[in-house]
PDB file of C-alpha atoms in Angstrom:
ATOM      1  CA  MET G   1     136.734 -31.500 -71.382  1.00  0.00           C
ATOM      2  CA  GLY G   2     136.962 -33.412 -68.120  1.00  0.00           C
ATOM      3  CA  ALA G   3     138.693 -36.718 -67.623  1.00  0.00           C
ATOM      4  CA  TRP G   4     135.369 -38.575 -67.826  1.00  0.00           C
ATOM      5  CA  ILE G   5     132.036 -38.164 -69.556  1.00  0.00           C
ATOM      6  CA  ASP G   6     128.826 -38.718 -67.653  1.00  0.00           C
ATOM      7  CA  ARG G   7     126.559 -40.974 -69.687  1.00  0.00           C
ATOM      8  CA  ILE G   8     123.133 -42.533 -69.255  1.00  0.00           C
ATOM      9  CA  SER G   9     122.168 -45.789 -70.931  1.00  0.00           C
ATOM     10  CA  LEU G  10     118.828 -46.236 -72.704  1.00  0.00           C
ATOM     11  CA  GLY G  11     117.619 -48.452 -69.879  1.00  0.00           C
ATOM     12  CA  GLU G  12     118.573 -45.889 -67.252  1.00  0.00           C
ATOM     13  CA  LYS G  13     116.913 -43.113 -69.259  1.00  0.00           C
ATOM     14  CA  PHE G  14     113.666 -45.071 -69.520  1.00  0.00           C
ATOM     15  CA  THR G  15     113.690 -45.672 -65.754  1.00  0.00           C
ATOM     16  CA  LEU G  16     114.311 -41.969 -65.139  1.00  0.00           C
ATOM     17  CA  ASP G  17     111.616 -40.993 -67.641  1.00  0.00           C
ATOM     18  CA  LYS G  18     109.030 -43.148 -65.850  1.00  0.00           C
ATOM     19  CA  ALA G  19     109.955 -41.704 -62.448  1.00  0.00           C
ATOM     20  CA  TYR G  20     109.925 -38.189 -63.909  1.00  0.00           C
ATOM     21  CA  ALA G  21     106.479 -38.709 -65.472  1.00  0.00           C
ATOM     22  CA  ASP G  22     105.124 -40.161 -62.210  1.00  0.00           C
ATOM     23  CA  ILE G  23     105.735 -36.764 -60.602  1.00  0.00           C
ATOM     24  CA  PHE G  24     103.158 -35.278 -62.975  1.00  0.00           C
ATOM     25  CA  TYR G  25     100.683 -38.155 -62.659  1.00  0.00           C
ATOM     26  CA  SER G  26     100.753 -38.316 -58.861  1.00  0.00           C
ATOM     27  CA  THR G  27     100.590 -34.579 -58.172  1.00  0.00           C
ATOM     28  CA  GLY G  28      98.345 -33.317 -60.962  1.00  0.00           C
ATOM     29  CA  ILE G  29     100.951 -30.899 -62.311  1.00  0.00           C
ATOM     30  CA  PRO G  30      99.967 -29.746 -65.830  1.00  0.00           C
ATOM     31  CA  PHE G  31     101.927 -31.648 -68.477  1.00  0.00           C
ATOM     32  CA  ARG G  32     102.962 -28.395 -70.171  1.00  0.00           C
ATOM     33  CA  PHE G  33     105.199 -27.684 -67.174  1.00  0.00           C
ATOM     34  CA  ALA G  34     107.573 -30.331 -68.583  1.00  0.00           C
ATOM     35  CA  ASP G  35     108.426 -27.910 -71.408  1.00  0.00           C
ATOM     36  CA  SER G  36     109.292 -25.091 -69.002  1.00  0.00           C
ATOM     37  CA  PRO G  37     112.685 -23.501 -69.832  1.00  0.00           C
ATOM     38  CA  ALA G  38     113.349 -23.029 -66.123  1.00  0.00           C
ATOM     39  CA  LEU G  39     112.846 -26.744 -65.460  1.00  0.00           C
ATOM     40  CA  GLU G  40     115.084 -27.604 -68.413  1.00  0.00           C
ATOM     41  CA  THR G  41     117.825 -25.396 -66.976  1.00  0.00           C
ATOM     42  CA  PHE G  42     117.532 -27.080 -63.582  1.00  0.00           C
ATOM     43  CA  ILE G  43     117.766 -30.584 -65.106  1.00  0.00           C
ATOM     44  CA  LYS G  44     120.865 -29.631 -67.093  1.00  0.00           C
ATOM     45  CA  LEU G  45     122.544 -28.287 -63.971  1.00  0.00           C
ATOM     46  CA  ALA G  46     121.608 -31.342 -61.898  1.00  0.00           C
ATOM     47  CA  GLN G  47     122.371 -33.993 -64.522  1.00  0.00           C
ATOM     48  CA  PRO G  48     123.730 -32.705 -67.864  1.00  0.00           C
ATOM     49  CA  ALA G  49     123.574 -36.159 -69.460  1.00  0.00           C
ATOM     50  CA  TYR G  50     119.832 -36.547 -68.884  1.00  0.00           C
ATOM     51  CA  ALA G  51     117.287 -35.131 -71.335  1.00  0.00           C
ATOM     52  CA  PRO G  52     113.861 -35.294 -69.647  1.00  0.00           C
ATOM     53  CA  PRO G  53     110.760 -36.285 -71.635  1.00  0.00           C
ATOM     54  CA  THR G  54     108.638 -33.601 -73.255  1.00  0.00           C
ATOM     55  CA  ALA G  55     105.041 -32.847 -72.350  1.00  0.00           C
ATOM     56  CA  LYS G  56     103.980 -34.767 -75.463  1.00  0.00           C
ATOM     57  CA  ALA G  57     105.863 -37.872 -74.310  1.00  0.00           C
ATOM     58  CA  ILE G  58     104.431 -37.606 -70.791  1.00  0.00           C
ATOM     59  CA  ALA G  59     100.903 -37.291 -72.170  1.00  0.00           C
ATOM     60  CA  GLY G  60     101.471 -40.058 -74.725  1.00  0.00           C
ATOM     61  CA  PRO G  61     103.652 -43.184 -74.537  1.00  0.00           C
ATOM     62  CA  LEU G  62     104.724 -42.712 -70.916  1.00  0.00           C
ATOM     63  CA  LEU G  63     101.111 -42.263 -69.798  1.00  0.00           C
ATOM     64  CA  ASN G  64     100.091 -45.374 -71.718  1.00  0.00           C
ATOM     65  CA  HIS G  65     102.920 -47.332 -70.072  1.00  0.00           C
ATOM     66  CA  ALA G  66     101.922 -46.070 -66.607  1.00  0.00           C
ATOM     67  CA  HIS G  67      98.294 -47.010 -67.271  1.00  0.00           C
ATOM     68  CA  GLN G  68      99.262 -50.502 -68.396  1.00  0.00           C
ATOM     69  CA  GLY G  69     101.434 -50.949 -65.310  1.00  0.00           C
ATOM     70  CA  MET G  70      98.658 -49.807 -62.979  1.00  0.00           C
ATOM     71  CA  MET G  71      96.101 -52.046 -64.696  1.00  0.00           C
ATOM     72  CA  ALA G  72      98.454 -55.022 -64.315  1.00  0.00           C
ATOM     73  CA  LYS G  73      98.822 -54.317 -60.573  1.00  0.00           C
ATOM     74  CA  MET G  74      95.067 -53.910 -60.127  1.00  0.00           C
ATOM     75  CA  ASN G  75      94.303 -57.084 -62.082  1.00  0.00           C
ATOM     76  CA  GLN G  76      96.695 -59.028 -59.870  1.00  0.00           C
ATOM     77  CA  PHE G  77      95.203 -57.434 -56.757  1.00  0.00           C
ATOM     78  CA  VAL G  78      91.693 -58.390 -57.895  1.00  0.00           C
ATOM     79  CA  GLN G  79      92.800 -61.954 -58.583  1.00  0.00           C
ATOM     80  CA  ASP G  80      94.106 -62.229 -55.017  1.00  0.00           C
ATOM     81  CA  GLN G  81      90.728 -61.269 -53.485  1.00  0.00           C
ATOM     82  CA  THR G  82      88.121 -63.783 -52.339  1.00  0.00           C
ATOM     83  CA  ARG G  83      85.093 -61.442 -52.531  1.00  0.00           C
ATOM     84  CA  ILE G  84      84.456 -58.088 -54.201  1.00  0.00           C
ATOM     85  CA  SER G  85      81.503 -55.697 -54.057  1.00  0.00           C
ATOM     86  CA  LEU G  86      80.794 -53.297 -56.904  1.00  0.00           C
ATOM     87  CA  VAL G  87      79.405 -49.907 -55.871  1.00  0.00           C
ATOM     88  CA  SER G  88      78.012 -47.381 -58.334  1.00  0.00           C
ATOM     89  CA  ASP G  89      76.919 -43.775 -57.957  1.00  0.00           C
ATOM     90  CA  GLY G  90      75.583 -41.392 -60.584  1.00  0.00           C
ATOM     91  CA  TRP G  91      75.285 -37.626 -60.693  1.00  0.00           C
ATOM     92  CA  THR G  92      74.516 -34.820 -63.113  1.00  0.00           C
ATOM     93  CA  SER G  93      76.882 -31.878 -63.534  1.00  0.00           C
ATOM     94  CA  LEU G  94      75.836 -28.245 -63.880  1.00  0.00           C
ATOM     95  CA  ARG G  95      76.130 -28.731 -67.655  1.00  0.00           C
ATOM     96  CA  ASN G  96      73.643 -31.619 -67.513  1.00  0.00           C
ATOM     97  CA  ASP G  97      76.397 -34.173 -68.191  1.00  0.00           C
ATOM     98  CA  TYR G  98      75.374 -37.447 -66.561  1.00  0.00           C
ATOM     99  CA  MET G  99      78.171 -39.532 -65.073  1.00  0.00           C
ATOM    100  CA  VAL G 100      78.306 -42.872 -63.307  1.00  0.00           C
ATOM    101  CA  ASN G 101      81.249 -43.926 -61.140  1.00  0.00           C
ATOM    102  CA  PHE G 102      81.973 -47.551 -60.287  1.00  0.00           C
ATOM    103  CA  VAL G 103      84.082 -48.481 -57.263  1.00  0.00           C
ATOM    104  CA  ALA G 104      85.277 -51.961 -56.329  1.00  0.00           C
ATOM    105  CA  VAL G 105      85.203 -52.582 -52.574  1.00  0.00           C
ATOM    106  CA  PHE G 106      87.481 -55.269 -51.141  1.00  0.00           C
ATOM    107  CA  PRO G 107      86.965 -57.032 -47.781  1.00  0.00           C
ATOM    108  CA  ASN G 108      90.486 -56.278 -46.555  1.00  0.00           C
ATOM    109  CA  LYS G 109      89.982 -52.523 -46.762  1.00  0.00           C
ATOM    110  CA  SER G 110      88.206 -50.737 -43.920  1.00  0.00           C
ATOM    111  CA  VAL G 111      86.655 -47.387 -44.791  1.00  0.00           C
ATOM    112  CA  LYS G 112      86.033 -46.519 -41.155  1.00  0.00           C
ATOM    113  CA  LEU G 113      89.736 -46.953 -40.304  1.00  0.00           C
ATOM    114  CA  ASN G 114      90.789 -44.783 -43.237  1.00  0.00           C
ATOM    115  CA  ILE G 115      88.296 -42.061 -42.296  1.00  0.00           C
ATOM    116  CA  ALA G 116      89.333 -42.148 -38.638  1.00  0.00           C
ATOM    117  CA  HIS G 117      92.986 -41.883 -39.684  1.00  0.00           C
ATOM    118  CA  ASP G 118      92.294 -38.902 -41.964  1.00  0.00           C
ATOM    119  CA  LEU G 119      90.226 -37.139 -39.296  1.00  0.00           C
ATOM    120  CA  GLU G 120      92.977 -37.732 -36.738  1.00  0.00           C
ATOM    121  CA  ASN G 121      95.580 -36.255 -39.099  1.00  0.00           C
ATOM    122  CA  ALA G 122      93.434 -33.147 -39.517  1.00  0.00           C
ATOM    123  CA  MET G 123      93.035 -32.877 -35.745  1.00  0.00           C
ATOM    124  CA  MET G 124      96.788 -33.152 -35.181  1.00  0.00           C
ATOM    125  CA  ALA G 125      97.462 -30.446 -37.765  1.00  0.00           C
ATOM    126  CA  ILE G 126      95.246 -28.043 -35.810  1.00  0.00           C
ATOM    127  CA  GLU G 127      96.543 -29.078 -32.342  1.00  0.00           C
ATOM    128  CA  ILE G 128      94.623 -32.104 -31.192  1.00  0.00           C
ATOM    129  CA  ASP G 129      94.388 -31.081 -27.522  1.00  0.00           C
ATOM    130  CA  LYS G 130      92.256 -28.051 -28.438  1.00  0.00           C
ATOM    131  CA  ILE G 131      89.628 -29.981 -30.395  1.00  0.00           C
ATOM    132  CA  SER G 132      86.513 -30.887 -28.422  1.00  0.00           C
ATOM    133  CA  GLY G 133      84.199 -31.970 -31.223  1.00  0.00           C
ATOM    134  CA  VAL G 134      84.125 -33.463 -34.715  1.00  0.00           C
ATOM    135  CA  VAL G 135      81.193 -32.996 -37.088  1.00  0.00           C
ATOM    136  CA  THR G 136      80.720 -35.132 -40.206  1.00  0.00           C
ATOM    137  CA  ASP G 137      77.821 -36.335 -42.316  1.00  0.00           C
ATOM    138  CA  ASN G 138      75.653 -39.168 -41.025  1.00  0.00           C
ATOM    139  CA  ALA G 139      76.950 -42.053 -43.139  1.00  0.00           C
ATOM    140  CA  ALA G 140      77.454 -45.403 -41.405  1.00  0.00           C
ATOM    141  CA  CYS G 141      81.211 -45.358 -42.064  1.00  0.00           C
ATOM    142  CA  MET G 142      81.418 -41.926 -40.412  1.00  0.00           C
ATOM    143  CA  ARG G 143      79.567 -43.133 -37.318  1.00  0.00           C
ATOM    144  CA  ALA G 144      81.965 -46.076 -37.106  1.00  0.00           C
ATOM    145  CA  ALA G 145      84.904 -43.655 -37.313  1.00  0.00           C
ATOM    146  CA  TRP G 146      83.401 -41.637 -34.425  1.00  0.00           C
ATOM    147  CA  LYS G 147      83.610 -44.677 -32.138  1.00  0.00           C
ATOM    148  CA  ILE G 148      87.282 -45.175 -32.980  1.00  0.00           C
ATOM    149  CA  LEU G 149      88.165 -41.543 -32.245  1.00  0.00           C
ATOM    150  CA  GLU G 150      86.018 -41.265 -29.102  1.00  0.00           C
ATOM    151  CA  ALA G 151      87.612 -44.431 -27.702  1.00  0.00           C
ATOM    152  CA  LYS G 152      91.102 -43.090 -28.408  1.00  0.00           C
ATOM    153  CA  TYR G 153      90.425 -39.534 -27.185  1.00  0.00           C
ATOM    154  CA  PRO G 154      88.177 -39.464 -24.093  1.00  0.00           C
ATOM    155  CA  GLY G 155      86.175 -36.253 -23.933  1.00  0.00           C
ATOM    156  CA  LEU G 156      86.008 -35.869 -27.704  1.00  0.00           C
ATOM    157  CA  ILE G 157      82.419 -35.531 -28.936  1.00  0.00           C
ATOM    158  CA  CYS G 158      81.582 -36.681 -32.463  1.00  0.00           C
ATOM    159  CA  ASN G 159      78.210 -36.101 -34.040  1.00  0.00           C
ATOM    160  CA  GLY G 160      76.471 -35.753 -37.376  1.00  0.00           C
ATOM    161  CA  CYS G 161      75.796 -32.507 -39.196  1.00  0.00           C
ATOM    162  CA  ALA G 162      72.330 -31.141 -38.352  1.00  0.00           C
ATOM    163  CA  ALA G 163      72.014 -29.496 -41.764  1.00  0.00           C
ATOM    164  CA  HIS G 164      72.807 -32.807 -43.458  1.00  0.00           C
ATOM    165  CA  ALA G 165      70.238 -34.617 -41.318  1.00  0.00           C
ATOM    166  CA  LEU G 166      67.656 -31.925 -42.096  1.00  0.00           C
ATOM    167  CA  ASN G 167      68.405 -32.273 -45.790  1.00  0.00           C
ATOM    168  CA  ILE G 168      67.772 -36.024 -45.598  1.00  0.00           C
ATOM    169  CA  LEU G 169      64.565 -35.402 -43.628  1.00  0.00           C
ATOM    170  CA  VAL G 170      63.268 -32.938 -46.212  1.00  0.00           C
ATOM    171  CA  LYS G 171      64.039 -35.424 -49.002  1.00  0.00           C
ATOM    172  CA  ASP G 172      61.973 -38.055 -47.179  1.00  0.00           C
ATOM    173  CA  VAL G 173      59.111 -35.593 -46.678  1.00  0.00           C
ATOM    174  CA  CYS G 174      59.196 -34.723 -50.382  1.00  0.00           C
ATOM    175  CA  LYS G 175      58.405 -38.350 -51.181  1.00  0.00           C
ATOM    176  CA  LEU G 176      54.964 -37.910 -49.610  1.00  0.00           C
ATOM    177  CA  GLU G 177      51.918 -36.440 -51.308  1.00  0.00           C
ATOM    178  CA  PRO G 178      51.201 -33.681 -52.204  1.00  0.00           C
ATOM    179  CA  TYR G 179      54.896 -32.716 -52.011  1.00  0.00           C
ATOM    180  CA  ALA G 180      55.995 -35.466 -54.404  1.00  0.00           C
ATOM    181  CA  THR G 181      53.705 -34.143 -57.145  1.00  0.00           C
ATOM    182  CA  ILE G 182      54.889 -30.570 -56.617  1.00  0.00           C
ATOM    183  CA  LEU G 183      58.535 -31.679 -56.673  1.00  0.00           C
ATOM    184  CA  GLU G 184      58.051 -33.655 -59.884  1.00  0.00           C
ATOM    185  CA  SER G 185      56.420 -30.654 -61.559  1.00  0.00           C
ATOM    186  CA  SER G 186      59.324 -28.484 -60.420  1.00  0.00           C
ATOM    187  CA  ARG G 187      61.807 -30.954 -61.906  1.00  0.00           C
ATOM    188  CA  HIS G 188      60.028 -30.862 -65.251  1.00  0.00           C
ATOM    189  CA  ALA G 189      60.075 -27.059 -65.211  1.00  0.00           C
ATOM    190  CA  THR G 190      63.771 -27.019 -64.307  1.00  0.00           C
ATOM    191  CA  SER G 191      64.653 -29.506 -67.047  1.00  0.00           C
ATOM    192  CA  PHE G 192      62.654 -27.488 -69.567  1.00  0.00           C
ATOM    193  CA  VAL G 193      64.696 -24.374 -68.749  1.00  0.00           C
ATOM    194  CA  LYS G 194      68.106 -26.108 -68.568  1.00  0.00           C
ATOM    195  CA  ASP G 195      67.595 -27.834 -71.910  1.00  0.00           C
ATOM    196  CA  ARG G 196      67.207 -24.463 -73.625  1.00  0.00           C
ATOM    197  CA  ASN G 197      70.329 -22.289 -73.520  1.00  0.00           C
ATOM    198  CA  ALA G 198      68.552 -19.079 -74.507  1.00  0.00           C
ATOM    199  CA  LEU G 199      65.986 -19.523 -71.743  1.00  0.00           C
ATOM    200  CA  THR G 200      68.697 -20.381 -69.208  1.00  0.00           C
ATOM    201  CA  LYS G 201      70.632 -17.216 -70.083  1.00  0.00           C
ATOM    202  CA  ARG G 202      67.460 -15.199 -69.707  1.00  0.00           C
ATOM    203  CA  PHE G 203      66.871 -16.533 -66.210  1.00  0.00           C
ATOM    204  CA  GLU G 204      70.506 -15.775 -65.323  1.00  0.00           C
ATOM    205  CA  ARG G 205      70.035 -12.159 -66.416  1.00  0.00           C
ATOM    206  CA  ILE G 206      66.883 -11.952 -64.301  1.00  0.00           C
ATOM    207  CA  GLN G 207      68.766 -13.287 -61.273  1.00  0.00           C
ATOM    208  CA  GLN G 208      71.567 -10.771 -61.770  1.00  0.00           C
ATOM    209  CA  HIS G 209      69.069  -7.899 -61.869  1.00  0.00           C
ATOM    210  CA  MET G 210      67.176  -9.136 -58.811  1.00  0.00           C
ATOM    211  CA  HIS G 211      70.237  -9.556 -56.570  1.00  0.00           C
ATOM    212  CA  VAL G 212      72.429  -6.699 -55.424  1.00  0.00           C
ATOM    213  CA  ASP G 213      75.105  -7.552 -52.816  1.00  0.00           C
ATOM    214  CA  GLY G 214      73.272 -10.751 -51.989  1.00  0.00           C
ATOM    215  CA  GLU G 215      69.947  -9.030 -51.291  1.00  0.00           C
ATOM    216  CA  LEU G 216      66.792  -9.009 -53.376  1.00  0.00           C
ATOM    217  CA  SER G 217      66.543  -5.628 -55.069  1.00  0.00           C
ATOM    218  CA  GLY G 218      62.996  -5.992 -56.300  1.00  0.00           C
ATOM    219  CA  THR G 219      60.861  -7.848 -58.791  1.00  0.00           C
ATOM    220  CA  LEU G 220      61.439  -8.205 -62.492  1.00  0.00           C
ATOM    221  CA  SER G 221      58.884  -9.219 -65.064  1.00  0.00           C
ATOM    222  CA  THR G 222      59.582 -12.501 -66.856  1.00  0.00           C
ATOM    223  CA  THR G 223      57.187 -11.727 -69.686  1.00  0.00           C
ATOM    224  CA  ALA G 224      59.159  -8.878 -71.231  1.00  0.00           C
TER     225      ALA G 224
END
């Protein structure tokens, strides 16, 4: 045995455990990776006195502690704001699960600056001097980001996606009669099929028979 023994106090271990767990939370690494024998071997070689938390601990008490810490920071941040806007957006998944997201928007955060910064980073990764145009959707924050980039890089042309604009146009047209009635009938028919698993599977089989290498191969009776 050596002349000294490397030891870690309970306080130091808890600090290390939190930092270790944050690696999983911030990167999206599956928790089960914490139980990897290879990772355990590496930790023992790097710091024999440290026993890292298990996947169960990372998914349990450490996650609860991280959540409480983040909520405390957010609560303090909210308290420091003078005005807050609440934005909501709902969508339906392919499994017909309906979800609603709520986002708090603070006056000291600028979406257009963040978007312009992210677009600029992407341009620099490609080689910014070779990029002559940037195409995004037609949201107001995107148009504001265009002005920032075009002012910083003369000659750069930013514009909205034509397909996105066409999609918005078609949606507006579908609000008019007789298209609105046809669209509503189509929605009812679609919901009727999606709400019945057996019928949905039948339509999927029909689609598989009708398409070969992306091309229509012929017609198939739906009454059989």
